[in-house]
mmCIF file of C-alpha atoms in Angstrom:
data_model
loop_
_atom_site.group_PDB
_atom_site.id
_atom_site.type_symbol
_atom_site.label_atom_id
_atom_site.label_comp_id
_atom_site.label_asym_id
_atom_site.label_seq_id
_atom_site.Cartn_x
_atom_site.Cartn_y
_atom_site.Cartn_z
ATOM 1 C CA UNK A 54 -145.560 -186.886 85.109
ATOM 2 C CA UNK A 55 -142.053 -185.858 84.154
ATOM 3 C CA UNK A 56 -139.078 -186.646 86.353
ATOM 4 C CA UNK A 57 -135.889 -184.689 85.758
ATOM 5 C CA UNK A 58 -132.392 -185.703 86.841
ATOM 6 C CA UNK A 59 -129.472 -183.303 86.475
ATOM 7 C CA UNK A 60 -125.784 -184.040 86.207
ATOM 8 C CA UNK A 61 -122.566 -182.306 85.221
ATOM 9 C CA UNK A 62 -122.123 -179.784 87.992
ATOM 10 C CA UNK A 63 -118.874 -179.326 89.835
ATOM 11 C CA UNK A 64 -115.992 -177.034 90.642
ATOM 12 C CA UNK A 65 -114.397 -175.069 87.826
ATOM 13 C CA UNK A 66 -111.964 -172.169 87.596
ATOM 14 C CA UNK A 67 -113.045 -168.783 86.256
ATOM 15 C CA UNK A 68 -112.988 -168.859 82.477
ATOM 16 C CA UNK A 69 -113.608 -172.577 82.411
ATOM 17 C CA UNK A 70 -116.504 -174.572 81.028
ATOM 18 C CA UNK A 71 -119.093 -177.053 82.205
ATOM 19 C CA UNK A 72 -121.852 -178.927 80.440
ATOM 20 C CA UNK A 73 -124.967 -179.654 82.451
ATOM 21 C CA UNK A 74 -127.328 -182.433 81.461
ATOM 22 C CA UNK A 75 -130.924 -183.085 82.408
ATOM 23 C CA UNK A 76 -132.384 -186.509 81.717
ATOM 24 C CA UNK A 77 -136.157 -186.694 81.505
ATOM 25 C CA UNK A 78 -138.218 -189.737 82.387
ATOM 26 C CA UNK A 79 -140.287 -189.517 79.243
ATOM 27 C CA UNK A 80 -140.023 -188.509 75.630
ATOM 28 C CA UNK A 81 -139.525 -184.748 75.593
ATOM 29 C CA UNK A 82 -140.757 -184.182 72.058
ATOM 30 C CA UNK A 83 -144.139 -183.030 73.346
ATOM 31 C CA UNK A 84 -142.867 -180.984 76.302
ATOM 32 C CA UNK A 85 -143.746 -177.370 75.654
ATOM 33 C CA UNK A 86 -140.975 -175.592 77.532
ATOM 34 C CA UNK A 87 -137.748 -176.698 79.163
ATOM 35 C CA UNK A 88 -135.159 -174.545 80.816
ATOM 36 C CA UNK A 89 -132.496 -173.972 83.393
ATOM 37 C CA UNK A 90 -132.810 -171.897 86.543
ATOM 38 C CA UNK A 91 -130.219 -171.144 89.172
ATOM 39 C CA UNK A 92 -130.229 -170.048 92.783
ATOM 40 C CA UNK A 93 -127.285 -168.626 94.675
ATOM 41 C CA UNK A 94 -127.239 -168.510 98.490
ATOM 42 C CA UNK A 95 -129.413 -165.697 99.776
ATOM 43 C CA UNK A 96 -130.784 -164.919 96.336
ATOM 44 C CA UNK A 97 -134.005 -165.641 94.508
ATOM 45 C CA UNK A 98 -134.119 -168.403 91.938
ATOM 46 C CA UNK A 99 -133.677 -166.901 88.486
ATOM 47 C CA UNK A 100 -134.207 -168.031 84.932
ATOM 48 C CA UNK A 101 -130.980 -168.748 83.065
ATOM 49 C CA UNK A 102 -132.166 -170.076 79.724
ATOM 50 C CA UNK A 103 -135.266 -171.542 78.155
ATOM 51 C CA UNK A 104 -136.000 -173.594 75.047
ATOM 52 C CA UNK A 105 -139.418 -174.294 73.601
ATOM 53 C CA UNK A 106 -140.696 -177.220 71.583
ATOM 54 C CA UNK A 107 -139.810 -175.744 68.194
ATOM 55 C CA UNK A 108 -136.253 -174.975 69.279
ATOM 56 C CA UNK A 109 -136.570 -171.294 70.038
ATOM 57 C CA UNK A 110 -134.376 -170.077 72.884
ATOM 58 C CA UNK A 111 -134.026 -167.175 75.269
ATOM 59 C CA UNK A 112 -131.330 -166.273 77.782
ATOM 60 C CA UNK A 113 -130.822 -164.096 80.797
ATOM 61 C CA UNK A 114 -128.750 -161.041 79.933
ATOM 62 C CA UNK A 115 -126.062 -162.150 82.358
ATOM 63 C CA UNK A 116 -125.312 -165.328 80.393
ATOM 64 C CA UNK A 117 -125.905 -164.273 76.788
ATOM 65 C CA UNK A 118 -122.969 -165.154 74.597
ATOM 66 C CA UNK A 119 -121.554 -167.559 77.182
ATOM 67 C CA UNK A 120 -124.240 -170.200 77.745
ATOM 68 C CA UNK A 121 -126.065 -172.325 75.200
ATOM 69 C CA UNK A 122 -129.209 -174.318 75.898
ATOM 70 C CA UNK A 123 -130.120 -177.257 73.703
ATOM 71 C CA UNK A 124 -132.316 -180.323 73.692
ATOM 72 C CA UNK A 125 -131.952 -183.768 72.181
ATOM 73 C CA UNK A 126 -135.370 -185.317 71.798
ATOM 74 C CA UNK A 127 -133.942 -188.699 70.812
ATOM 75 C CA UNK A 128 -132.051 -188.869 74.114
ATOM 76 C CA UNK A 129 -134.799 -187.260 76.201
ATOM 77 C CA UNK A 130 -132.219 -184.786 77.436
ATOM 78 C CA UNK A 131 -131.724 -181.091 77.995
ATOM 79 C CA UNK A 132 -128.287 -179.501 78.076
ATOM 80 C CA UNK A 133 -126.660 -176.288 79.179
ATOM 81 C CA UNK A 134 -123.202 -175.589 77.815
ATOM 82 C CA UNK A 135 -121.552 -173.003 80.038
ATOM 83 C CA UNK A 136 -118.416 -171.274 78.805
ATOM 84 C CA UNK A 137 -116.334 -168.406 80.161
ATOM 85 C CA UNK A 138 -117.657 -169.074 83.633
ATOM 86 C CA UNK A 139 -117.482 -166.347 86.242
ATOM 87 C CA UNK A 140 -117.562 -166.545 90.043
ATOM 88 C CA UNK A 141 -120.996 -164.932 89.959
ATOM 89 C CA UNK A 142 -122.264 -167.978 88.068
ATOM 90 C CA UNK A 143 -121.859 -170.001 91.260
ATOM 91 C CA UNK A 144 -125.257 -171.416 92.178
ATOM 92 C CA UNK A 145 -127.395 -174.498 92.294
ATOM 93 C CA UNK A 146 -128.711 -175.083 88.795
ATOM 94 C CA UNK A 147 -132.141 -176.609 88.296
ATOM 95 C CA UNK A 148 -133.658 -178.271 85.287
ATOM 96 C CA UNK A 149 -137.212 -177.152 84.618
ATOM 97 C CA UNK A 150 -140.038 -178.297 82.385
ATOM 98 C CA UNK A 151 -143.587 -177.235 81.675
ATOM 99 C CA UNK A 152 -145.809 -179.962 80.323
ATOM 100 C CA UNK A 153 -149.601 -180.018 80.063
ATOM 101 C CA UNK A 154 -149.795 -176.866 82.183
ATOM 102 C CA UNK A 155 -147.765 -178.437 84.989
ATOM 103 C CA UNK A 156 -144.326 -177.456 86.249
ATOM 104 C CA UNK A 157 -141.563 -179.939 87.026
ATOM 105 C CA UNK A 158 -138.180 -179.438 88.687
ATOM 106 C CA UNK A 159 -135.007 -181.432 88.970
ATOM 107 C CA UNK A 160 -133.166 -181.821 92.265
ATOM 108 C CA UNK A 161 -130.487 -179.296 91.353
ATOM 109 C CA UNK A 162 -126.776 -179.589 90.713
ATOM 110 C CA UNK A 163 -124.112 -177.399 92.298
ATOM 111 C CA UNK A 164 -121.881 -175.277 90.094
ATOM 112 C CA UNK A 165 -118.997 -173.549 91.837
ATOM 113 C CA UNK A 166 -116.715 -171.174 89.960
ATOM 114 C CA UNK A 167 -113.657 -170.380 92.021
ATOM 115 C CA UNK A 168 -109.894 -170.195 91.866
#
């Protein structure tokens, strides 16, 4: 099993930055895919960014150029650096992992972008 615990969410003004962290309960070197999803009230959960074992990444069009996903295998952690935040980025952000054909989710962390 893989347990995921997120941190780093909060309230930020438009144009500001946040760095989300996801701590995994095991070494993530062998985890095939890790990523971040988000869900705004009344909307479907959507993929924000994904990173695979070899370091390859992909991003939703809405966050390209603003968000950066990364992983630190030595720290068993996944990160999402969010810059130039917009009100439409407001959502609960979830850490996600796929390992041995199973899907794991964190509890979510609230990100609110507002003046």
